[in-house]
mmCIF file of C-alpha atoms and ligand atoms in Angstrom:
data_model
loop_
_atom_site.group_PDB
_atom_site.id
_atom_site.type_symbol
_atom_site.label_atom_id
_atom_site.label_comp_id
_atom_site.label_asym_id
_atom_site.label_seq_id
_atom_site.Cartn_x
_atom_site.Cartn_y
_atom_site.Cartn_z
ATOM 1 C CA UNK P 1 74.290 -79.092 268.321
ATOM 2 C CA UNK P 2 72.854 -81.676 268.345
ATOM 3 C CA UNK P 3 72.119 -84.591 266.126
ATOM 4 C CA UNK P 4 72.359 -87.795 268.036
ATOM 5 C CA UNK P 5 73.120 -90.324 265.319
ATOM 6 C CA UNK P 6 71.078 -92.892 267.070
ATOM 7 C CA UNK P 7 67.618 -93.382 265.600
ATOM 8 C CA UNK P 8 65.461 -94.437 268.496
ATOM 9 C CA UNK P 9 63.548 -97.552 267.653
ATOM 10 C CA UNK P 10 63.140 -101.007 269.075
ATOM 11 C CA UNK P 11 65.750 -103.432 267.738
ATOM 12 C CA UNK P 12 64.666 -105.686 264.864
ATOM 13 C CA UNK P 13 61.777 -103.401 263.962
ATOM 14 C CA UNK P 14 63.457 -102.266 260.762
ATOM 15 C CA UNK P 15 64.142 -105.841 259.745
ATOM 16 C CA UNK P 16 60.481 -106.672 260.232
ATOM 17 C CA UNK P 17 59.389 -103.695 258.212
ATOM 18 C CA UNK P 18 61.792 -104.538 255.410
ATOM 19 C CA UNK P 19 60.154 -107.922 255.134
ATOM 20 C CA UNK P 20 56.765 -106.260 254.843
ATOM 21 C CA UNK P 21 57.838 -103.957 252.068
ATOM 22 C CA UNK P 22 56.550 -104.331 248.558
ATOM 23 C CA UNK P 23 58.618 -101.740 246.778
ATOM 24 C CA UNK P 24 58.972 -102.223 243.055
ATOM 25 C CA UNK P 25 62.217 -104.248 242.769
ATOM 26 C CA UNK P 26 63.367 -102.425 239.629
ATOM 27 C CA UNK P 27 62.836 -99.015 241.179
ATOM 28 C CA UNK P 28 64.518 -100.162 244.360
ATOM 29 C CA UNK P 29 67.546 -101.414 242.441
ATOM 30 C CA UNK P 30 67.830 -98.141 240.528
ATOM 31 C CA UNK P 31 67.486 -96.182 243.779
ATOM 32 C CA UNK P 32 70.197 -98.208 245.484
ATOM 33 C CA UNK P 33 72.436 -97.846 242.454
ATOM 34 C CA UNK P 34 72.114 -94.053 242.599
ATOM 35 C CA UNK P 35 73.081 -94.051 246.257
ATOM 36 C CA UNK P 36 76.013 -96.382 245.642
ATOM 37 C CA UNK P 37 77.249 -93.936 242.991
ATOM 38 C CA UNK P 38 77.098 -91.093 245.508
ATOM 39 C CA UNK P 39 74.111 -89.286 244.008
ATOM 40 C CA UNK P 40 71.794 -87.322 246.259
ATOM 41 C CA UNK P 41 68.123 -88.250 246.507
ATOM 42 C CA UNK P 42 65.827 -85.228 246.173
ATOM 43 C CA UNK P 43 62.254 -84.735 247.452
ATOM 44 C CA UNK P 44 60.483 -85.523 244.161
ATOM 45 C CA UNK P 45 62.521 -88.665 243.477
ATOM 46 C CA UNK P 46 61.210 -92.167 243.993
ATOM 47 C CA UNK P 47 62.319 -93.628 247.309
ATOM 48 C CA UNK P 48 61.366 -96.730 249.310
ATOM 49 C CA UNK P 49 58.718 -96.115 251.957
ATOM 50 C CA UNK P 50 61.088 -97.318 254.641
ATOM 51 C CA UNK P 51 63.800 -94.880 253.535
ATOM 52 C CA UNK P 52 61.310 -92.023 253.784
ATOM 53 C CA UNK P 53 60.098 -93.171 257.190
ATOM 54 C CA UNK P 54 63.565 -93.536 258.632
ATOM 55 C CA UNK P 55 64.707 -90.177 257.303
ATOM 56 C CA UNK P 56 61.664 -88.403 258.725
ATOM 57 C CA UNK P 57 62.415 -90.026 262.076
ATOM 58 C CA UNK P 58 66.097 -89.082 261.964
ATOM 59 C CA UNK P 59 65.679 -85.474 260.812
ATOM 60 C CA UNK P 60 62.707 -84.863 263.090
ATOM 61 C CA UNK P 61 64.591 -86.150 266.141
ATOM 62 C CA UNK P 62 67.512 -83.967 265.159
ATOM 63 C CA UNK P 63 65.267 -80.897 264.830
ATOM 64 C CA UNK P 64 63.667 -81.566 268.223
ATOM 65 C CA UNK P 65 67.123 -81.960 269.765
ATOM 66 C CA UNK P 66 68.108 -78.516 268.478
ATOM 67 C CA UNK P 67 65.149 -76.688 269.971
ATOM 68 C CA UNK P 68 65.104 -78.650 273.228
ATOM 69 C CA UNK P 69 68.900 -78.413 273.378
ATOM 70 C CA UNK P 70 68.695 -74.639 273.437
ATOM 71 C CA UNK P 71 66.807 -74.747 276.740
ATOM 72 C CA UNK P 72 69.482 -75.740 279.314
ATOM 73 C CA UNK P 73 71.885 -73.141 277.910
ATOM 74 C CA UNK P 74 69.135 -70.588 277.461
ATOM 75 C CA UNK P 75 68.572 -70.541 281.209
ATOM 76 C CA UNK P 76 72.114 -69.158 281.601
ATOM 77 C CA UNK P 77 71.811 -66.162 279.259
ATOM 78 C CA UNK P 78 70.868 -63.828 282.094
ATOM 79 C CA UNK P 79 73.568 -65.254 284.370
ATOM 80 C CA UNK P 80 76.502 -65.614 281.973
ATOM 81 C CA UNK P 81 79.704 -64.258 283.547
ATOM 82 C CA UNK P 82 80.409 -61.047 281.665
ATOM 83 C CA UNK P 83 79.312 -59.317 278.504
ATOM 84 C CA UNK P 84 81.497 -61.329 276.124
ATOM 85 C CA UNK P 85 80.177 -64.679 277.352
ATOM 86 C CA UNK P 86 76.615 -63.387 277.356
ATOM 87 C CA UNK P 87 76.850 -62.213 273.731
ATOM 88 C CA UNK P 88 78.339 -65.514 272.608
ATOM 89 C CA UNK P 89 75.691 -67.508 274.475
ATOM 90 C CA UNK P 90 72.803 -65.478 273.048
ATOM 91 C CA UNK P 91 74.188 -65.994 269.533
ATOM 92 C CA UNK P 92 74.672 -69.704 270.128
ATOM 93 C CA UNK P 93 71.182 -70.299 271.501
ATOM 94 C CA UNK P 94 69.740 -68.364 268.564
ATOM 95 C CA UNK P 95 71.780 -70.516 266.167
ATOM 96 C CA UNK P 96 70.417 -73.691 267.730
ATOM 97 C CA UNK P 97 66.835 -72.584 267.214
ATOM 98 C CA UNK P 98 67.773 -71.707 263.628
ATOM 99 C CA UNK P 99 69.137 -75.222 263.186
ATOM 100 C CA UNK P 100 65.804 -76.571 264.317
ATOM 101 C CA UNK P 101 64.125 -74.392 261.699
ATOM 102 C CA UNK P 102 66.372 -75.667 258.895
ATOM 103 C CA UNK P 103 65.842 -79.254 259.954
ATOM 104 C CA UNK P 104 62.056 -79.022 260.257
ATOM 105 C CA UNK P 105 62.082 -77.599 256.717
ATOM 106 C CA UNK P 106 64.180 -80.535 255.514
ATOM 107 C CA UNK P 107 61.892 -83.065 257.220
ATOM 108 C CA UNK P 108 58.801 -81.401 255.736
ATOM 109 C CA UNK P 109 60.093 -82.138 252.228
ATOM 110 C CA UNK P 110 59.466 -85.815 253.058
ATOM 111 C CA UNK P 111 55.776 -85.233 253.690
ATOM 112 C CA UNK P 112 55.313 -84.776 257.434
ATOM 113 C CA UNK P 113 53.993 -81.391 258.466
ATOM 114 C CA UNK P 114 55.722 -79.283 261.072
ATOM 115 C CA UNK P 115 52.555 -79.242 263.125
ATOM 116 C CA UNK P 116 52.525 -83.048 263.214
ATOM 117 C CA UNK P 117 56.193 -83.092 264.232
ATOM 118 C CA UNK P 118 55.662 -80.620 267.070
ATOM 119 C CA UNK P 119 52.568 -82.509 268.226
ATOM 120 C CA UNK P 120 54.568 -85.745 268.334
ATOM 121 C CA UNK P 121 57.301 -84.027 270.340
ATOM 122 C CA UNK P 122 54.833 -82.652 272.858
ATOM 123 C CA UNK P 123 52.952 -85.934 273.216
ATOM 124 C CA UNK P 124 56.209 -87.817 273.802
ATOM 125 C CA UNK P 125 55.744 -89.952 270.686
ATOM 126 C CA UNK P 126 58.793 -88.461 268.998
ATOM 127 C CA UNK P 127 62.130 -88.506 270.818
ATOM 128 C CA UNK P 128 65.129 -86.212 271.110
ATOM 129 C CA UNK P 129 68.674 -86.560 272.343
ATOM 130 C CA UNK P 130 69.191 -87.911 275.864
ATOM 131 C CA UNK P 131 71.694 -85.224 276.875
ATOM 132 C CA UNK P 132 69.177 -82.402 277.132
ATOM 133 C CA UNK P 133 67.281 -84.000 279.972
ATOM 134 C CA UNK P 134 69.899 -83.067 282.528
ATOM 135 C CA UNK P 135 70.080 -79.780 284.398
ATOM 136 C CA UNK P 136 72.708 -77.092 283.735
ATOM 137 C CA UNK P 137 73.430 -76.411 287.396
ATOM 138 C CA UNK P 138 76.456 -74.133 287.107
ATOM 139 C CA UNK P 139 78.264 -72.046 284.507
ATOM 140 C CA UNK P 140 80.690 -74.960 284.158
ATOM 141 C CA UNK P 141 77.810 -77.104 282.893
ATOM 142 C CA UNK P 142 77.277 -74.587 280.097
ATOM 143 C CA UNK P 143 80.945 -74.775 279.139
ATOM 144 C CA UNK P 144 80.851 -78.591 279.126
ATOM 145 C CA UNK P 145 77.775 -78.496 276.893
ATOM 146 C CA UNK P 146 79.298 -75.861 274.591
ATOM 147 C CA UNK P 147 82.580 -77.714 274.255
ATOM 148 C CA UNK P 148 81.887 -81.430 274.518
ATOM 149 C CA UNK P 149 78.267 -81.848 273.498
ATOM 150 C CA UNK P 150 78.725 -79.602 270.509
ATOM 151 C CA UNK P 151 81.890 -81.570 269.736
ATOM 152 C CA UNK P 152 80.006 -84.859 269.922
ATOM 153 C CA UNK P 153 77.283 -83.441 267.708
ATOM 154 C CA UNK P 154 79.825 -82.267 265.157
ATOM 155 C CA UNK P 155 81.275 -85.793 264.876
ATOM 156 C CA UNK P 156 77.785 -87.009 264.097
ATOM 157 C CA UNK P 157 76.715 -84.178 261.835
ATOM 158 C CA UNK P 158 79.857 -84.100 259.703
ATOM 159 C CA UNK P 159 79.258 -87.805 259.030
ATOM 160 C CA UNK P 160 75.562 -87.329 258.258
ATOM 161 C CA UNK P 161 76.307 -84.415 255.910
ATOM 162 C CA UNK P 162 77.757 -87.006 253.509
ATOM 163 C CA UNK P 163 74.483 -88.948 253.525
ATOM 164 C CA UNK P 164 72.135 -89.568 250.616
ATOM 165 C CA UNK P 165 69.223 -87.177 251.156
ATOM 166 C CA UNK P 166 69.947 -83.821 249.510
ATOM 167 C CA UNK P 167 67.888 -81.430 251.696
ATOM 168 C CA UNK P 168 69.267 -82.927 254.936
ATOM 169 C CA UNK P 169 72.870 -82.804 253.691
ATOM 170 C CA UNK P 170 72.559 -79.190 252.593
ATOM 171 C CA UNK P 171 71.023 -78.185 255.932
ATOM 172 C CA UNK P 172 73.848 -79.978 257.744
ATOM 173 C CA UNK P 173 76.548 -78.273 255.682
ATOM 174 C CA UNK P 174 75.261 -74.939 256.859
ATOM 175 C CA UNK P 175 74.728 -76.120 260.435
ATOM 176 C CA UNK P 176 78.264 -77.502 260.673
ATOM 177 C CA UNK P 177 79.768 -74.071 259.932
ATOM 178 C CA UNK P 178 77.921 -72.634 262.900
ATOM 179 C CA UNK P 179 78.679 -75.619 265.110
ATOM 180 C CA UNK P 180 82.389 -75.066 264.633
ATOM 181 C CA UNK P 181 81.951 -71.582 266.153
ATOM 182 C CA UNK P 182 79.998 -73.103 269.039
ATOM 183 C CA UNK P 183 82.810 -75.527 269.655
ATOM 184 C CA UNK P 184 85.392 -72.734 269.655
ATOM 185 C CA UNK P 185 83.478 -70.638 272.165
ATOM 186 C CA UNK P 186 82.840 -73.716 274.317
ATOM 187 C CA UNK P 187 86.500 -74.694 274.246
ATOM 188 C CA UNK P 188 87.556 -71.141 275.084
ATOM 189 C CA UNK P 189 85.206 -70.990 278.104
ATOM 190 C CA UNK P 190 86.302 -74.483 279.152
ATOM 191 C CA UNK P 191 90.007 -73.509 279.080
ATOM 192 C CA UNK P 192 89.249 -70.343 281.038
ATOM 193 C CA UNK P 193 87.735 -72.360 283.895
ATOM 194 C CA UNK P 194 90.342 -75.130 283.710
ATOM 195 C CA UNK P 195 93.169 -72.607 284.048
ATOM 196 C CA UNK P 196 91.333 -70.289 286.460
ATOM 197 C CA UNK P 197 91.109 -70.301 290.236
ATOM 198 C CA UNK P 198 91.051 -73.614 292.159
ATOM 199 C CA UNK P 199 87.333 -73.005 292.731
ATOM 200 C CA UNK P 200 86.679 -72.597 288.999
ATOM 201 C CA UNK P 201 88.650 -75.707 288.164
ATOM 202 C CA UNK P 202 86.800 -77.718 290.835
ATOM 203 C CA UNK P 203 83.464 -76.496 289.462
ATOM 204 C CA UNK P 204 84.493 -77.626 285.975
ATOM 205 C CA UNK P 205 85.670 -81.009 287.235
ATOM 206 C CA UNK P 206 82.352 -81.514 289.006
ATOM 207 C CA UNK P 207 80.403 -80.669 285.837
ATOM 208 C CA UNK P 208 82.589 -82.998 283.796
ATOM 209 C CA UNK P 209 81.978 -85.830 286.249
ATOM 210 C CA UNK P 210 78.210 -85.351 286.013
ATOM 211 C CA UNK P 211 78.087 -84.999 282.221
ATOM 212 C CA UNK P 212 80.474 -87.783 281.241
ATOM 213 C CA UNK P 213 77.946 -90.622 281.261
ATOM 214 C CA UNK P 214 75.283 -88.688 279.293
ATOM 215 C CA UNK P 215 78.000 -87.817 276.761
ATOM 216 C CA UNK P 216 78.996 -91.471 276.430
ATOM 217 C CA UNK P 217 75.311 -92.289 275.967
ATOM 218 C CA UNK P 218 74.944 -89.615 273.292
ATOM 219 C CA UNK P 219 76.092 -91.788 270.382
ATOM 220 C CA UNK P 220 73.655 -94.556 271.259
ATOM 221 C CA UNK P 221 74.064 -98.164 272.407
ATOM 222 C CA UNK P 222 76.891 -100.374 271.189
ATOM 223 C CA UNK P 223 76.547 -101.715 267.668
ATOM 224 C CA UNK P 224 75.849 -105.223 268.956
ATOM 225 C CA UNK P 225 72.705 -103.911 270.726
ATOM 226 C CA UNK P 226 71.539 -101.378 268.166
ATOM 227 C CA UNK P 227 69.836 -103.637 265.652
ATOM 228 C CA UNK P 228 69.083 -101.459 262.661
ATOM 229 C CA UNK P 229 72.265 -100.389 261.050
ATOM 230 C CA UNK P 230 72.927 -102.419 257.945
ATOM 231 C CA UNK P 231 70.186 -101.246 255.598
ATOM 232 C CA UNK P 232 70.381 -97.692 256.901
ATOM 233 C CA UNK P 233 74.098 -97.645 256.209
ATOM 234 C CA UNK P 234 73.604 -99.059 252.716
ATOM 235 C CA UNK P 235 71.075 -96.308 252.046
ATOM 236 C CA UNK P 236 73.418 -93.720 253.567
ATOM 237 C CA UNK P 237 70.874 -92.656 256.160
ATOM 238 C CA UNK P 238 73.318 -93.679 258.858
ATOM 239 C CA UNK P 239 76.901 -92.931 257.962
ATOM 240 C CA UNK P 240 78.906 -94.418 260.792
ATOM 241 C CA UNK P 241 78.252 -96.906 263.564
ATOM 242 C CA UNK P 242 77.571 -95.692 267.099
ATOM 243 C CA UNK P 243 80.807 -97.233 268.347
ATOM 244 C CA UNK P 244 82.878 -95.678 265.550
ATOM 245 C CA UNK P 245 81.490 -92.228 266.263
ATOM 246 C CA UNK P 246 82.064 -92.624 270.009
ATOM 247 C CA UNK P 247 85.618 -93.741 269.299
ATOM 248 C CA UNK P 248 86.232 -90.775 267.013
ATOM 249 C CA UNK P 249 84.991 -88.417 269.717
ATOM 250 C CA UNK P 250 87.174 -89.991 272.419
ATOM 251 C CA UNK P 251 90.211 -89.914 270.155
ATOM 252 C CA UNK P 252 89.802 -86.200 269.464
ATOM 253 C CA UNK P 253 88.717 -84.886 272.869
ATOM 254 C CA UNK P 254 89.988 -87.044 275.739
ATOM 255 C CA UNK P 255 93.582 -85.828 275.201
ATOM 256 C CA UNK P 256 92.363 -82.210 275.131
ATOM 257 C CA UNK P 257 90.569 -82.687 278.458
ATOM 258 C CA UNK P 258 93.484 -84.472 280.117
ATOM 259 C CA UNK P 259 96.083 -81.979 278.979
ATOM 260 C CA UNK P 260 94.211 -79.349 281.000
ATOM 261 C CA UNK P 261 94.809 -81.407 284.153
ATOM 262 C CA UNK P 262 91.218 -82.645 284.395
ATOM 263 C CA UNK P 263 90.182 -86.239 284.928
ATOM 264 C CA UNK P 264 87.353 -88.345 283.571
ATOM 265 C CA UNK P 265 85.242 -90.488 285.885
ATOM 266 C CA UNK P 266 86.011 -93.818 284.256
ATOM 267 C CA UNK P 267 88.996 -95.848 285.483
ATOM 268 C CA UNK P 268 88.874 -98.035 282.379
ATOM 269 C CA UNK P 269 89.017 -95.185 279.889
ATOM 270 C CA UNK P 270 92.158 -95.828 277.923
ATOM 271 C CA UNK P 271 93.364 -96.094 274.340
ATOM 272 C CA UNK P 272 94.428 -99.561 273.311
ATOM 273 C CA UNK P 273 97.505 -98.755 271.247
ATOM 274 C CA UNK P 274 97.416 -102.142 269.525
ATOM 275 C CA UNK P 275 93.893 -101.821 268.166
ATOM 276 C CA UNK P 276 93.865 -98.039 268.019
ATOM 277 C CA UNK P 277 90.455 -98.130 269.728
ATOM 278 C CA UNK P 278 89.399 -96.547 273.003
ATOM 279 C CA UNK P 279 88.245 -98.821 275.796
ATOM 280 C CA UNK P 280 85.838 -97.693 278.490
ATOM 281 C CA UNK P 281 83.364 -98.919 281.086
ATOM 282 C CA UNK P 282 80.016 -99.714 279.576
ATOM 283 C CA UNK P 283 77.694 -96.841 280.508
ATOM 284 C CA UNK P 284 74.384 -97.771 282.128
ATOM 285 C CA UNK P 285 72.211 -98.417 279.060
ATOM 286 C CA UNK P 286 69.081 -99.059 281.131
ATOM 287 C CA UNK P 287 69.390 -95.518 282.397
ATOM 288 C CA UNK P 288 69.823 -94.266 278.827
ATOM 289 C CA UNK P 289 66.582 -95.918 277.710
ATOM 290 C CA UNK P 290 64.757 -94.574 280.767
ATOM 291 C CA UNK P 291 65.863 -91.040 279.889
ATOM 292 C CA UNK P 292 64.833 -91.479 276.255
ATOM 293 C CA UNK P 293 61.442 -92.811 277.343
ATOM 294 C CA UNK P 294 60.800 -89.626 279.300
ATOM 295 C CA UNK P 295 62.049 -90.492 282.783
ATOM 296 C CA UNK P 296 65.220 -88.392 282.945
ATOM 297 C CA UNK P 297 65.687 -85.615 285.507
ATOM 298 C CA UNK P 298 64.414 -82.812 283.246
ATOM 299 C CA UNK P 299 62.210 -84.412 280.575
ATOM 300 C CA UNK P 300 59.023 -82.994 282.015
ATOM 301 C CA UNK P 301 60.498 -79.542 282.536
ATOM 302 C CA UNK P 302 61.807 -79.405 278.954
ATOM 303 C CA UNK P 303 58.502 -80.431 277.398
ATOM 304 C CA UNK P 304 56.565 -78.090 279.683
ATOM 305 C CA UNK P 305 58.555 -75.154 278.302
ATOM 306 C CA UNK P 306 57.827 -76.239 274.736
ATOM 307 C CA UNK P 307 54.130 -76.679 275.581
ATOM 308 C CA UNK P 308 54.039 -73.211 277.067
ATOM 309 C CA UNK P 309 55.666 -71.781 273.927
ATOM 310 C CA UNK P 310 53.279 -73.666 271.687
ATOM 311 C CA UNK P 311 50.274 -72.410 273.569
ATOM 312 C CA UNK P 312 51.405 -68.804 273.930
ATOM 313 C CA UNK P 313 52.547 -68.571 270.312
ATOM 314 C CA UNK P 314 49.293 -69.879 268.914
ATOM 315 C CA UNK P 315 47.817 -66.424 268.323
ATOM 316 C CA UNK P 316 50.847 -65.421 266.251
ATOM 317 C CA UNK P 317 50.584 -68.489 264.051
ATOM 318 C CA UNK P 318 46.858 -67.902 263.635
ATOM 319 C CA UNK P 319 47.400 -64.264 262.699
ATOM 320 C CA UNK P 320 50.054 -65.164 260.139
ATOM 321 C CA UNK P 321 47.892 -67.849 258.594
ATOM 322 C CA UNK P 322 45.005 -65.430 258.352
ATOM 323 C CA UNK P 323 47.226 -62.977 256.509
ATOM 324 C CA UNK P 324 48.222 -65.728 254.150
ATOM 325 C CA UNK P 325 44.597 -66.633 253.534
ATOM 326 C CA UNK P 326 43.735 -63.029 252.639
ATOM 327 C CA UNK P 327 46.813 -62.711 250.429
ATOM 328 C CA UNK P 328 48.012 -59.573 252.185
ATOM 329 C CA UNK P 329 51.651 -58.649 251.781
ATOM 330 C CA UNK P 330 52.226 -56.905 255.068
ATOM 331 C CA UNK P 331 50.805 -57.035 258.547
ATOM 332 C CA UNK P 332 49.001 -53.876 259.650
ATOM 333 C CA UNK P 333 51.133 -52.111 262.230
ATOM 334 C CA UNK P 334 48.525 -50.007 263.969
HETATM 335 FE FE1 FE2 Y 1 75.672 -76.074 268.618
HETATM 336 FE FE1 FE2 Y 2 72.886 -76.923 266.528
#
């Protein structure tokens, strides 16, 4: 998982900030020329303050989404049905935490410390993807996450991997390899339930019904509502509009779901053959913003786990930093 492409910020805020900027016009022009030519921007290069700020926000939210995203699936490791599924789930959850690690590293190259990022996550100042604030009630929920949420994330991450900031793109290239394995295992588990007993299929259908709206929310509000795309797209921070990514996802995965005899809980969901675009009922965007603000069904539970981990891991971080301060090469083992 899990990079929601949507950068959470009030509409028009970016516009206002752009007007406040006093970047050197010559440097700005040279910077924009490099991006237009497809060059990557590296940590030591000159960059506009707003570019740096938006990238920190994007990569940080992505990193938080990886580590929070591991939690709903993590609760199923002990209950996964069978050894094969358990092994795959352990590996996947471990990968997601690793993705968080890579992404925090990438964000740190822009000047925000990991400690500051974690503090902002725990205080609620920094956001993460909406989809991880829902409970994984059954094994079918885990298969829906593994198949469809990883699929949605891949759409987003493959696009972002072609962006302009070198460390983020390189982290995403590596992450995308692992995500494709996640998708395969999710699809495999999904097919197993869809073609299993009537009870298994009903359980999957129920999970699909519950997860469909959060998945539609995942790519962010429609372009007409999301007011900060133009400059971010010119700077290749944002690589595709929310609606385009949602459309790409629907095009690739709705047929796969329907061919398994499952339905989706939206009577308007249909491809318009004339425009080539998918049409659907507008998901409840007020609900989306409530979840992002911290009022979803599991926001508190998710952050409580992270707070617990932060608190109980403090002694390890302290010990490691002490070792660093003394310049020792190895920890004493006895
Ligand atoms: Fe994943
Ligand atoms: Fe991931």
